[in-house]
mmCIF file of C-alpha atoms and ligand atoms in Angstrom:
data_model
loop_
_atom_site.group_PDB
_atom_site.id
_atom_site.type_symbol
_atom_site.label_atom_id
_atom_site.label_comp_id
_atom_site.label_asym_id
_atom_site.label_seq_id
_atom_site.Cartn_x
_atom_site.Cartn_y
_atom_site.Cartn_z
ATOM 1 C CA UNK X 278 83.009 123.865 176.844
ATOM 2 C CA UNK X 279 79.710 125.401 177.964
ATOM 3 C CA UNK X 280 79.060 128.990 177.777
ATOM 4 C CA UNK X 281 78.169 130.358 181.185
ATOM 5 C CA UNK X 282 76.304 133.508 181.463
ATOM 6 C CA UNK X 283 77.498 136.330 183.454
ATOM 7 C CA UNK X 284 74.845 137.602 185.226
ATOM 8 C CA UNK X 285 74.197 140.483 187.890
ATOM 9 C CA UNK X 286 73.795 140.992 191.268
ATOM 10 C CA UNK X 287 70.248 141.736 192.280
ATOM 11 C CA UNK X 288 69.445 139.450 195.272
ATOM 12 C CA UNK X 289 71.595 139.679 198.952
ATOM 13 C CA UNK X 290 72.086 136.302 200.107
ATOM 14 C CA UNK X 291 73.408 135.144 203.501
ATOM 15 C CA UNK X 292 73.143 131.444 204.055
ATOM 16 C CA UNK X 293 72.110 128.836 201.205
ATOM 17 C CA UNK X 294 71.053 124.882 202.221
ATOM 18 C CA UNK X 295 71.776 122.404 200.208
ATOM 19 C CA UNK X 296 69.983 118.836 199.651
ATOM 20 C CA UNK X 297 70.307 115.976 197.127
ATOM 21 C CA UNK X 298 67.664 113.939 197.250
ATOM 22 C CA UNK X 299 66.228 110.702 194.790
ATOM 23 C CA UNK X 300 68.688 107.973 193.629
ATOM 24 C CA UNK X 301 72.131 109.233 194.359
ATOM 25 C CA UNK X 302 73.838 109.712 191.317
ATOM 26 C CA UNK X 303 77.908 110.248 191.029
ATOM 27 C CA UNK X 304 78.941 114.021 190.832
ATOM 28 C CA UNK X 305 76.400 115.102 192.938
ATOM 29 C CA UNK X 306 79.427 116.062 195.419
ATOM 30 C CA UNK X 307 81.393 117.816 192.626
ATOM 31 C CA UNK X 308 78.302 120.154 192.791
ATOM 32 C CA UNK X 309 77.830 120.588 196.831
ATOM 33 C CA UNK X 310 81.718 121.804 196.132
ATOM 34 C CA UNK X 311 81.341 124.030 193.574
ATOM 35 C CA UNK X 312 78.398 125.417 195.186
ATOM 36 C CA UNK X 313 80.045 125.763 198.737
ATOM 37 C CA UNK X 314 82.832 126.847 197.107
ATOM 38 C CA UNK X 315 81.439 129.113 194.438
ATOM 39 C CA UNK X 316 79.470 131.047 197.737
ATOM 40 C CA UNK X 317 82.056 130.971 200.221
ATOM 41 C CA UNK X 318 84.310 132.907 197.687
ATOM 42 C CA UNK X 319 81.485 135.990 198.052
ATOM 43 C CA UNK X 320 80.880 135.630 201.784
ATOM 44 C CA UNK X 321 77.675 133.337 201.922
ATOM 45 C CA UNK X 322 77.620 130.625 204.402
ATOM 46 C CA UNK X 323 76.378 127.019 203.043
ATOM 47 C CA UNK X 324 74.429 124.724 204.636
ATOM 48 C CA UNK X 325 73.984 120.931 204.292
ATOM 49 C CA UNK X 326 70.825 119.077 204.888
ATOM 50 C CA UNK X 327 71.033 115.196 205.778
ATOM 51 C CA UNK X 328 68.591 112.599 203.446
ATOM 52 C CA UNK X 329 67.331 114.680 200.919
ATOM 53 C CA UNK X 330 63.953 116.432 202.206
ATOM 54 C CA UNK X 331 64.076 114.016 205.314
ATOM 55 C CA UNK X 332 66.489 116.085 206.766
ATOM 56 C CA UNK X 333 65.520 119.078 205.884
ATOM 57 C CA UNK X 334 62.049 118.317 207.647
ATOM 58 C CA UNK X 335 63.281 116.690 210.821
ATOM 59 C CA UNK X 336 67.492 117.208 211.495
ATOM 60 C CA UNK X 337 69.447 120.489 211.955
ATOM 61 C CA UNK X 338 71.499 121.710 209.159
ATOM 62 C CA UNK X 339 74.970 120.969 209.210
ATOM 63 C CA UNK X 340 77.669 124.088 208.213
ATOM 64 C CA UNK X 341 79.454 123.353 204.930
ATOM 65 C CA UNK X 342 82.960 125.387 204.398
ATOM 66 C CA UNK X 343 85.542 125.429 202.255
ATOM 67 C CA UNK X 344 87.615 122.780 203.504
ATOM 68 C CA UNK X 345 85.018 120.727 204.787
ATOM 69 C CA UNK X 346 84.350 120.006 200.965
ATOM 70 C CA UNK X 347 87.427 119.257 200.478
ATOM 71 C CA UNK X 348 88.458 115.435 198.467
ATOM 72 C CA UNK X 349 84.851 115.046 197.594
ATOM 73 C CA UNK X 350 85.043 115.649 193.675
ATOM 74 C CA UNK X 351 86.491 112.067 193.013
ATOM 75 C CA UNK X 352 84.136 110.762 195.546
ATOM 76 C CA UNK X 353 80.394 108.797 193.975
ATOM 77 C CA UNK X 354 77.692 108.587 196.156
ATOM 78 C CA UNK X 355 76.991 111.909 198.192
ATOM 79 C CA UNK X 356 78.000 113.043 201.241
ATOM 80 C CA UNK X 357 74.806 114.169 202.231
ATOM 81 C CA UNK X 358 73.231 111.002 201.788
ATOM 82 C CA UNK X 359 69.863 111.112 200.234
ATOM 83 C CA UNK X 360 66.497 109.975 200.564
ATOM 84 C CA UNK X 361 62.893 109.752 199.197
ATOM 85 C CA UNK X 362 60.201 111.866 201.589
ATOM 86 C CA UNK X 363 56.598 111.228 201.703
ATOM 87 C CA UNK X 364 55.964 113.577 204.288
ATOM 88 C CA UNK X 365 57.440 116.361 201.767
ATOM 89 C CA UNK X 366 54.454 115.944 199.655
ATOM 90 C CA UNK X 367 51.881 117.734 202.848
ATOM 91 C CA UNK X 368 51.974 121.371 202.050
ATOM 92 C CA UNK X 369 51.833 122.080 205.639
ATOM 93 C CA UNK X 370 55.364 120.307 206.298
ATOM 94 C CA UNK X 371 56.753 122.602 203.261
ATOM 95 C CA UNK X 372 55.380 125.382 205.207
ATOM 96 C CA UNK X 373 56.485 124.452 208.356
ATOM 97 C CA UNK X 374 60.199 123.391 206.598
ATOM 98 C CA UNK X 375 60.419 126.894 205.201
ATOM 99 C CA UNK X 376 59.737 128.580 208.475
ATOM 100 C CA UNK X 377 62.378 126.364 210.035
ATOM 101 C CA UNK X 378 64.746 127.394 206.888
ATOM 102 C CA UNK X 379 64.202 130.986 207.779
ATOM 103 C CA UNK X 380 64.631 130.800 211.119
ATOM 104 C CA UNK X 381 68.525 129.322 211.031
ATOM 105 C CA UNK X 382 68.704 132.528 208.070
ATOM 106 C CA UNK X 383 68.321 130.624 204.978
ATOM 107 C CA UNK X 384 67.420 132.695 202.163
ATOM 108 C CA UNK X 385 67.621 130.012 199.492
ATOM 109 C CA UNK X 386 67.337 126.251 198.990
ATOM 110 C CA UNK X 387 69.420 124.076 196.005
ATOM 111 C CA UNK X 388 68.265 120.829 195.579
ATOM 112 C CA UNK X 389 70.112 117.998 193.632
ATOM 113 C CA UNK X 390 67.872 115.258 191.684
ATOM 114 C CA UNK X 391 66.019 114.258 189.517
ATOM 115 C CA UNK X 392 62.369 114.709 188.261
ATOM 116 C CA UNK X 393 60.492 114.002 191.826
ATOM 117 C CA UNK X 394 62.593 115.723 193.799
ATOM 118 C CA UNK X 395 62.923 118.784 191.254
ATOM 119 C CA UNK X 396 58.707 118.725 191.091
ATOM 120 C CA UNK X 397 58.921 118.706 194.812
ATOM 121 C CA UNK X 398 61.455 121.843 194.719
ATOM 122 C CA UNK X 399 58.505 123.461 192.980
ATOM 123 C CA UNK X 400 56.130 122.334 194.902
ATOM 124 C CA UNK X 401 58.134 124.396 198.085
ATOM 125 C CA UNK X 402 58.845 127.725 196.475
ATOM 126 C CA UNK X 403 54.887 127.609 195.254
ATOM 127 C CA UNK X 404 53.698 127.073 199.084
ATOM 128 C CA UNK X 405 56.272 129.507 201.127
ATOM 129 C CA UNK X 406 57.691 131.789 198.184
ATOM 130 C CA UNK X 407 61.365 130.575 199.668
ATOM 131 C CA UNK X 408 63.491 131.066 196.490
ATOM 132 C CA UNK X 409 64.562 127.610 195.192
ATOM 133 C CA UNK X 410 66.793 126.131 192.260
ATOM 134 C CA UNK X 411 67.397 122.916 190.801
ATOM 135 C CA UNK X 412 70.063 120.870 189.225
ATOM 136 C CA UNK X 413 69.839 117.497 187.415
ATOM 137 C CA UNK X 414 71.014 115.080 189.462
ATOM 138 C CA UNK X 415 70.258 111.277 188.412
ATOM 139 C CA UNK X 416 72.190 109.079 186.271
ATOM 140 C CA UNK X 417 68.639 108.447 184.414
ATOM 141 C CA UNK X 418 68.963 111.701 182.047
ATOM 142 C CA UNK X 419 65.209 111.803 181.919
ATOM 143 C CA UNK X 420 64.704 115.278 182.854
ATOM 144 C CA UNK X 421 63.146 117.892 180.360
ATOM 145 C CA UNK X 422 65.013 120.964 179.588
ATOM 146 C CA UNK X 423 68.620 119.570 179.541
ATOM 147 C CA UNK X 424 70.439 117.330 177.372
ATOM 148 C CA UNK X 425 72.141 116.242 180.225
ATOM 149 C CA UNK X 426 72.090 114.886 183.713
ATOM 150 C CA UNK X 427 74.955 115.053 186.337
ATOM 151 C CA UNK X 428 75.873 111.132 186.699
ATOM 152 C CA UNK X 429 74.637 109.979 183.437
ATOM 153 C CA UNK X 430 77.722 109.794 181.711
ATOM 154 C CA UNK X 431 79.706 107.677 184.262
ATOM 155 C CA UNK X 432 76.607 105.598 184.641
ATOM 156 C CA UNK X 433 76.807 104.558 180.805
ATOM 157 C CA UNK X 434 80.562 104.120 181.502
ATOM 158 C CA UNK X 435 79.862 101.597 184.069
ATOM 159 C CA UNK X 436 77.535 99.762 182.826
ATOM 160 C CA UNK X 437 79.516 99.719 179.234
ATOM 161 C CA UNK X 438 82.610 98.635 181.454
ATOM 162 C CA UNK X 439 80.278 95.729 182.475
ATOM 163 C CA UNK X 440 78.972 94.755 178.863
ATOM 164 C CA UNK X 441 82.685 94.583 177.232
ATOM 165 C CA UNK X 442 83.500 91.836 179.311
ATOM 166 C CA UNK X 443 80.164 89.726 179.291
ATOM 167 C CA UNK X 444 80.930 90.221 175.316
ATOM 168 C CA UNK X 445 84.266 87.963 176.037
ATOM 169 C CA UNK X 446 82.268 85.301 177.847
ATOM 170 C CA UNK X 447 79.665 85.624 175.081
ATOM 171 C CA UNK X 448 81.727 85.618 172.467
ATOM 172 C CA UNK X 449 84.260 82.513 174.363
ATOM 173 C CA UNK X 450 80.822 80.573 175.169
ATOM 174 C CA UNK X 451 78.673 81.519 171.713
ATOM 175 C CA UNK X 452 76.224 83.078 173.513
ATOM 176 C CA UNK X 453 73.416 85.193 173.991
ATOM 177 C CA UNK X 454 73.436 87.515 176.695
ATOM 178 C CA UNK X 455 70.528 90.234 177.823
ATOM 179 C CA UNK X 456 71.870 92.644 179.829
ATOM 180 C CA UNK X 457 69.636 94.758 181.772
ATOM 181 C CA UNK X 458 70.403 98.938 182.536
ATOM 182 C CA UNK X 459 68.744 100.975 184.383
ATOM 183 C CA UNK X 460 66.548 104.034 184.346
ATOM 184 C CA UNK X 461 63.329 103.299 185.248
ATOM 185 C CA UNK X 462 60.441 104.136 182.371
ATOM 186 C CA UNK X 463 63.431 106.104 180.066
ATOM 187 C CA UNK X 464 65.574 104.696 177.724
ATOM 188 C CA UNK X 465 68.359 107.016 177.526
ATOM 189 C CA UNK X 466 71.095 105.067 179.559
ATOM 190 C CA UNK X 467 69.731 101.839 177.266
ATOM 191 C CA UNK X 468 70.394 103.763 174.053
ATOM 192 C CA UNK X 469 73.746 105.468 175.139
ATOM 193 C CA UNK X 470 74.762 101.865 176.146
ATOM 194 C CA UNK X 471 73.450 100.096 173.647
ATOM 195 C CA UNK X 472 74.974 101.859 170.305
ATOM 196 C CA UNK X 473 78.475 102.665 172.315
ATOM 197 C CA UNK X 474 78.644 98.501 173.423
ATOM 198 C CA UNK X 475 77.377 97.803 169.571
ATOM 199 C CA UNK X 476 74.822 95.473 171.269
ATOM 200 C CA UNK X 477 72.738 93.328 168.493
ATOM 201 C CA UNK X 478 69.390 94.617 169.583
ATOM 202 C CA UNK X 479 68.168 97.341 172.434
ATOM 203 C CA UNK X 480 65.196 96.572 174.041
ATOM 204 C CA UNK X 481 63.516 100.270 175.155
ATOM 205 C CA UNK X 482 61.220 100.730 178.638
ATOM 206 C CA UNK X 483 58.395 98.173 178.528
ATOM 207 C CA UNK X 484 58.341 97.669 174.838
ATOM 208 C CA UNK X 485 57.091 94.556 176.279
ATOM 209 C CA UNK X 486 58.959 92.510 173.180
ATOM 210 C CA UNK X 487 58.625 88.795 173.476
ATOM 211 C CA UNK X 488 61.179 86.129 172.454
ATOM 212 C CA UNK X 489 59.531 85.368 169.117
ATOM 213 C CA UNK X 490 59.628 89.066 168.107
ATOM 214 C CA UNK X 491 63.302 89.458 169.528
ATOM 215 C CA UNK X 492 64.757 85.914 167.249
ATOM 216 C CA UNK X 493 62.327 87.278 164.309
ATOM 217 C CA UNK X 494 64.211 90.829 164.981
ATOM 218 C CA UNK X 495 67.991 89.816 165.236
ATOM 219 C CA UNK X 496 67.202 87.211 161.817
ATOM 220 C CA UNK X 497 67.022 90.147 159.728
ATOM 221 C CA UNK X 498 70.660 91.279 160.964
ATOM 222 C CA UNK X 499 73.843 90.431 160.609
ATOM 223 C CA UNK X 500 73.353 88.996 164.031
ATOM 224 C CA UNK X 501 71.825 85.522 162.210
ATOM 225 C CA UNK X 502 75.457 85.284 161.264
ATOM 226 C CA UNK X 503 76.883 85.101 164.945
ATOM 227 C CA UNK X 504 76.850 82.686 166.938
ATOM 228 C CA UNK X 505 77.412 85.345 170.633
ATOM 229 C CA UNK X 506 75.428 88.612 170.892
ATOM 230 C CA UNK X 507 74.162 90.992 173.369
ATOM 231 C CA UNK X 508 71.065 92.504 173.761
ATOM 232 C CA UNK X 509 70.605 95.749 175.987
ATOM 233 C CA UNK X 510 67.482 95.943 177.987
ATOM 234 C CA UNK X 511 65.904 98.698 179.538
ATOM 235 C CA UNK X 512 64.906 97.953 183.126
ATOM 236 C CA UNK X 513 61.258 99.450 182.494
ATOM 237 C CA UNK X 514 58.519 98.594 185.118
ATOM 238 C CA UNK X 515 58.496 95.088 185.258
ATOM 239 C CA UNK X 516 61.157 93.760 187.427
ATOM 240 C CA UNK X 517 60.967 89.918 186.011
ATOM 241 C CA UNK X 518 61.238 90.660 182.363
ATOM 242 C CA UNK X 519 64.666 90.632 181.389
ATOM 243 C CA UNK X 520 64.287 86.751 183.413
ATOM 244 C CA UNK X 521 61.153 85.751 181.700
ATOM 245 C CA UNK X 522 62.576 86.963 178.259
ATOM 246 C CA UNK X 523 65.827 84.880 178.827
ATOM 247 C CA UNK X 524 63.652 81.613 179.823
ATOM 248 C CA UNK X 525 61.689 81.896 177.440
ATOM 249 C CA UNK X 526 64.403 82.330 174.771
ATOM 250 C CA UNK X 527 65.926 78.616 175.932
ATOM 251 C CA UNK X 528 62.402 77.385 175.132
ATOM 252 C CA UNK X 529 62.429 78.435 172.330
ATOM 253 C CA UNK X 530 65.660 76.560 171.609
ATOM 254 C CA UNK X 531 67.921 80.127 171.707
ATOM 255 C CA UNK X 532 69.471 80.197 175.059
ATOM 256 C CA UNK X 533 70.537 82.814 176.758
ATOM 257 C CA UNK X 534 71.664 84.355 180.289
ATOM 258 C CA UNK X 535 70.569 87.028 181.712
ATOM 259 C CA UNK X 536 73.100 89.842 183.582
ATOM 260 C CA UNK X 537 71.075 92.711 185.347
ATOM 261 C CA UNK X 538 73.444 95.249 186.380
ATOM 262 C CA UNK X 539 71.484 97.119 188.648
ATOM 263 C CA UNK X 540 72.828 99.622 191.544
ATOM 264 C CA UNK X 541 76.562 98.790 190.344
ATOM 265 C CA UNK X 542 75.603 102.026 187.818
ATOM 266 C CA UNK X 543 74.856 104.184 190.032
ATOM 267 C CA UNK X 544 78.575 103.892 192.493
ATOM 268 C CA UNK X 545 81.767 105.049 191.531
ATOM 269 C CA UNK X 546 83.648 107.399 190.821
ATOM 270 C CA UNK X 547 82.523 110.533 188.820
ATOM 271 C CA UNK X 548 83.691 110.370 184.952
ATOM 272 C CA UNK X 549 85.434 113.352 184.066
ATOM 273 C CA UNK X 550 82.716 114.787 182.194
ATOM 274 C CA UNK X 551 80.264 114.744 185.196
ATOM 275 C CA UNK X 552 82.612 116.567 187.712
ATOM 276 C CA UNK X 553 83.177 119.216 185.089
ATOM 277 C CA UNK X 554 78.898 119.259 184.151
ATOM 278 C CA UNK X 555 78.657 119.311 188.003
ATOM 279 C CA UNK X 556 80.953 122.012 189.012
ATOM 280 C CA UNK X 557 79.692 124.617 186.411
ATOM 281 C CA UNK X 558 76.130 123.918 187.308
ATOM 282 C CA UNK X 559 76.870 124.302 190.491
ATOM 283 C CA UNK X 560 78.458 127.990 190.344
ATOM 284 C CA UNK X 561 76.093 128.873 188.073
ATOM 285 C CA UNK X 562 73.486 127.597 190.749
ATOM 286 C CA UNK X 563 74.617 130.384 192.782
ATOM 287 C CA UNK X 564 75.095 132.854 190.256
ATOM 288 C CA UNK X 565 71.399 132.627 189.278
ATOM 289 C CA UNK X 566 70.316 132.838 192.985
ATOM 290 C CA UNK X 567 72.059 136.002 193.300
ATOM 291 C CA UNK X 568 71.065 137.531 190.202
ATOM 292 C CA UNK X 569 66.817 136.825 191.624
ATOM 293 C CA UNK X 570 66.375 133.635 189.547
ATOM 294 C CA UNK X 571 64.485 131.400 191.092
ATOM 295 C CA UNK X 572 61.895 128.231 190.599
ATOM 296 C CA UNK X 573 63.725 127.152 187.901
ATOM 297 C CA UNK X 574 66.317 124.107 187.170
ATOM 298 C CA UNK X 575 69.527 124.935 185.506
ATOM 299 C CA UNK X 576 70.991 121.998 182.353
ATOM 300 C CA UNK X 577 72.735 122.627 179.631
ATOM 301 C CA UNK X 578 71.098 122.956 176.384
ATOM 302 C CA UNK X 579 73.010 123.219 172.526
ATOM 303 C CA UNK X 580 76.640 124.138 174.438
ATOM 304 C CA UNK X 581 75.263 126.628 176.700
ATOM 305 C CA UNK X 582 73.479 126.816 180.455
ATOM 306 C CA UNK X 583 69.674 126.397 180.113
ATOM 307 C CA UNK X 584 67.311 127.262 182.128
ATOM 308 C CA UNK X 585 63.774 125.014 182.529
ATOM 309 C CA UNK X 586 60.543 126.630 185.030
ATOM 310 C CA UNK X 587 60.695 123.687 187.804
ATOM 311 C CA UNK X 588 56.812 123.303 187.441
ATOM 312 C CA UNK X 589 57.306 121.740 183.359
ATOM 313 C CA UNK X 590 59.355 118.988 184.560
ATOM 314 C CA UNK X 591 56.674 116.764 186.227
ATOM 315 C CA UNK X 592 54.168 117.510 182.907
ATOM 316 C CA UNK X 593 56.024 116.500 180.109
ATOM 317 C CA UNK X 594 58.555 113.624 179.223
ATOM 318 C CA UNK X 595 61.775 114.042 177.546
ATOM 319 C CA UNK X 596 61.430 111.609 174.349
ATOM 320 C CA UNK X 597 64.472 109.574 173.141
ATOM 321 C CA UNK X 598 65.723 111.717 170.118
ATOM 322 C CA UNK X 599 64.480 109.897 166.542
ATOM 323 C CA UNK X 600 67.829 110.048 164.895
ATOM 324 C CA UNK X 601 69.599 107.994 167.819
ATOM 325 C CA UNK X 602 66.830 105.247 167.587
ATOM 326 C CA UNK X 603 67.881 104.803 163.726
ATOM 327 C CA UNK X 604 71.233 105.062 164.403
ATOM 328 C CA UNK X 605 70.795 102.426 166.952
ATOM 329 C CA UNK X 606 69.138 100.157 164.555
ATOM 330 C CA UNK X 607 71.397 101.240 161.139
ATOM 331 C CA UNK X 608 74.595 100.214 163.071
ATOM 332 C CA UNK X 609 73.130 96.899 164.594
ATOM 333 C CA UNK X 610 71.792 96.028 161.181
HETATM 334 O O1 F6P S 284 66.289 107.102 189.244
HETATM 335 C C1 F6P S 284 67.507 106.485 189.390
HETATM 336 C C2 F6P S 284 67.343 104.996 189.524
HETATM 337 O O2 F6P S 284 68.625 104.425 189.675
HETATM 338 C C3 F6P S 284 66.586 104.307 188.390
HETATM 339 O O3 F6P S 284 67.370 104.092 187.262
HETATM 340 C C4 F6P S 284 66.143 103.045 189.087
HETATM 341 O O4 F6P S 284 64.980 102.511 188.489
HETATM 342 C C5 F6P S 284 65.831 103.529 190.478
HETATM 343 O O5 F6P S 284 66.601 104.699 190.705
HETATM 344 C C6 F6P S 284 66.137 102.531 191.565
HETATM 345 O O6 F6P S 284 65.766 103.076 192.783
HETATM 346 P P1 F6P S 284 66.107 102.435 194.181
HETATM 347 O O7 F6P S 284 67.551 102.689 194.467
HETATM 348 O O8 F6P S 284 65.210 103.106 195.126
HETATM 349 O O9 F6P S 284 65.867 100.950 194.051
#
């Protein structure tokens, strides 16, 4: 249970738009519901915003209500759909956007991503002072300032779904399998994955280990003693690895297949755990708006709502936490 502060009133609001934007990442629509729902319940209107910033740049708003958000919780994907915007990054379409904002009576924009889109929310309340708050939306969990991202959790779920039955093929055929996760240049679905599938080895974001390294690795663990294991990859930068590594395992007389999971982790069904992470960020979203917060992303931080300046999360990199990384490699060992 996270502590959620009660905060007070200081700001009027009338109408709040909503966007996600970036990969779409499951739970995102348990938060447009608990924020539509969390403002409808004091008399602001919410509005929804098509594509991400794409919409909010070139298509009406669309009314959000009560009902209308109704049987979305349980649904992945989001309802809003979501994009990546070039344009966003000219100042003068922010300026133009936030004019356009005002004029339908916005006084407030929540946007739904991860570290791009989030920079970009910055990036808009810095050019047109338009108050603006973010929540971290991307099943990556790569954003600074929260120990947790809304879709993370069912990500790992699906892609550990996906790695308990390779391990009966493996195990039923003696092999080796790579499996590949995503999340881009961070390792933190890779890690979760890796310790709660018990792979043999977890290859982190372009660590760039070859098949040598990887055989001379796994020799000094129990996994010399197996004839099937599973190696977790991170999907890093280079989009052939995981391919190369497995080819060049079978010339080295070590085959193995490789299984990239890919976009299968980010559909579904939100776990439990994200609907719940998404609805109280959500509220609190609107809590903080109305109490004069703004330029700031809300996580959750040692049990309790945290709250990170927008402008840090495009500067610094949240780093895999040491003590995971042994764990990791004391339990594979
Ligand atoms: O950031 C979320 C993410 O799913 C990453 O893990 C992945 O590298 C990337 O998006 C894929 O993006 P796209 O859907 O544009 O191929």
């Amino acid at each position: 249970m996270w502590t959620l502060p009660e905060l007070p009133v200081q700001r009027e609001l009338r109408r709040i738009a909503i966007i996600t934007s970036g990969g779409d990442a499951p739970g995102m629509n348990a938060a447009v519901r608990a924020i539509t729902r969390t403002a409808g319940s004091r008399g602001i209107e919410t509005l929804g915003a098509d594509r991400g910033y794409s919409g909010l740049v070139h298509e009406p708003l669309r009314p959000l209500s009560m009902s209308s958000v109704g049987s979305i919780l349980q649904r992945g994907g989001t309802i809003l759909k979501t994009d990546r915007c070039e344009a966003f990054m000219d100042p003068a379409v922010r300026l133009q956007t936030a004019d356009a904002l005002r004029a339908q009576g916005v006084d407030a924009l929540i946007v739904i991503g991860g570290d791009g889109s989030l920079t970009g929310a910055h990036h808009f309340f810095a050019d047109t002072g338009l108050p603006v708050l973010g929540l971290p939306g991307t099943i990556d969990n790569d954003i600074v300032g929260t120990d947790d991202s809304i879709g993370f959790d069912t990500a790992v779920n699906t892609a550990l779904e996906a790695i308990d039955r390779i391990r009966d093929t493996a195990h039923s055929h003696d092999r080796l399998f790579l499996v590949e996760v995503m999340g881009r240049s961070s390792g933190f679905i890779a890690l979760s994955v890796g310790i709660a599938g018990g792979a043999e080895a977890i290859l982190l974001p372009d660590e760039a280990v070859n098949a040598e390294t990887l055989l001379a690795r796994m020799a000094q663990t129990r996994t010399r003693e197996k004839a099937s294991s599973l190696v977790v990859v991170a999907e890093g930068t280079d989009p052939t690895y995981t391919t190369r590594l497995a080819a060049d395992l079978g010339a080295q007389g070590r085959p193995a297949r490789a299984c990239i999971l890919g976009h299968i982790q980010r559909g579904g069904s939100p776990s439990g755990h994200d609907r719940v992470l998404a609805s109280v960020l959500g509220a609190s979203a609107v809590d903080h708006l109305q109490a004069g917060y703004s330029d700031i992303m809300l996580g959750i931080r040692e049990g309790a709502i945290a709250r990170t300046a927008l402008e840090r999360i495009g500067h610094e990199r949240k780093k895999l936490p040491e003590a995971w990384l042994a764990l990791a490699s004391t339990l594979a060992s």
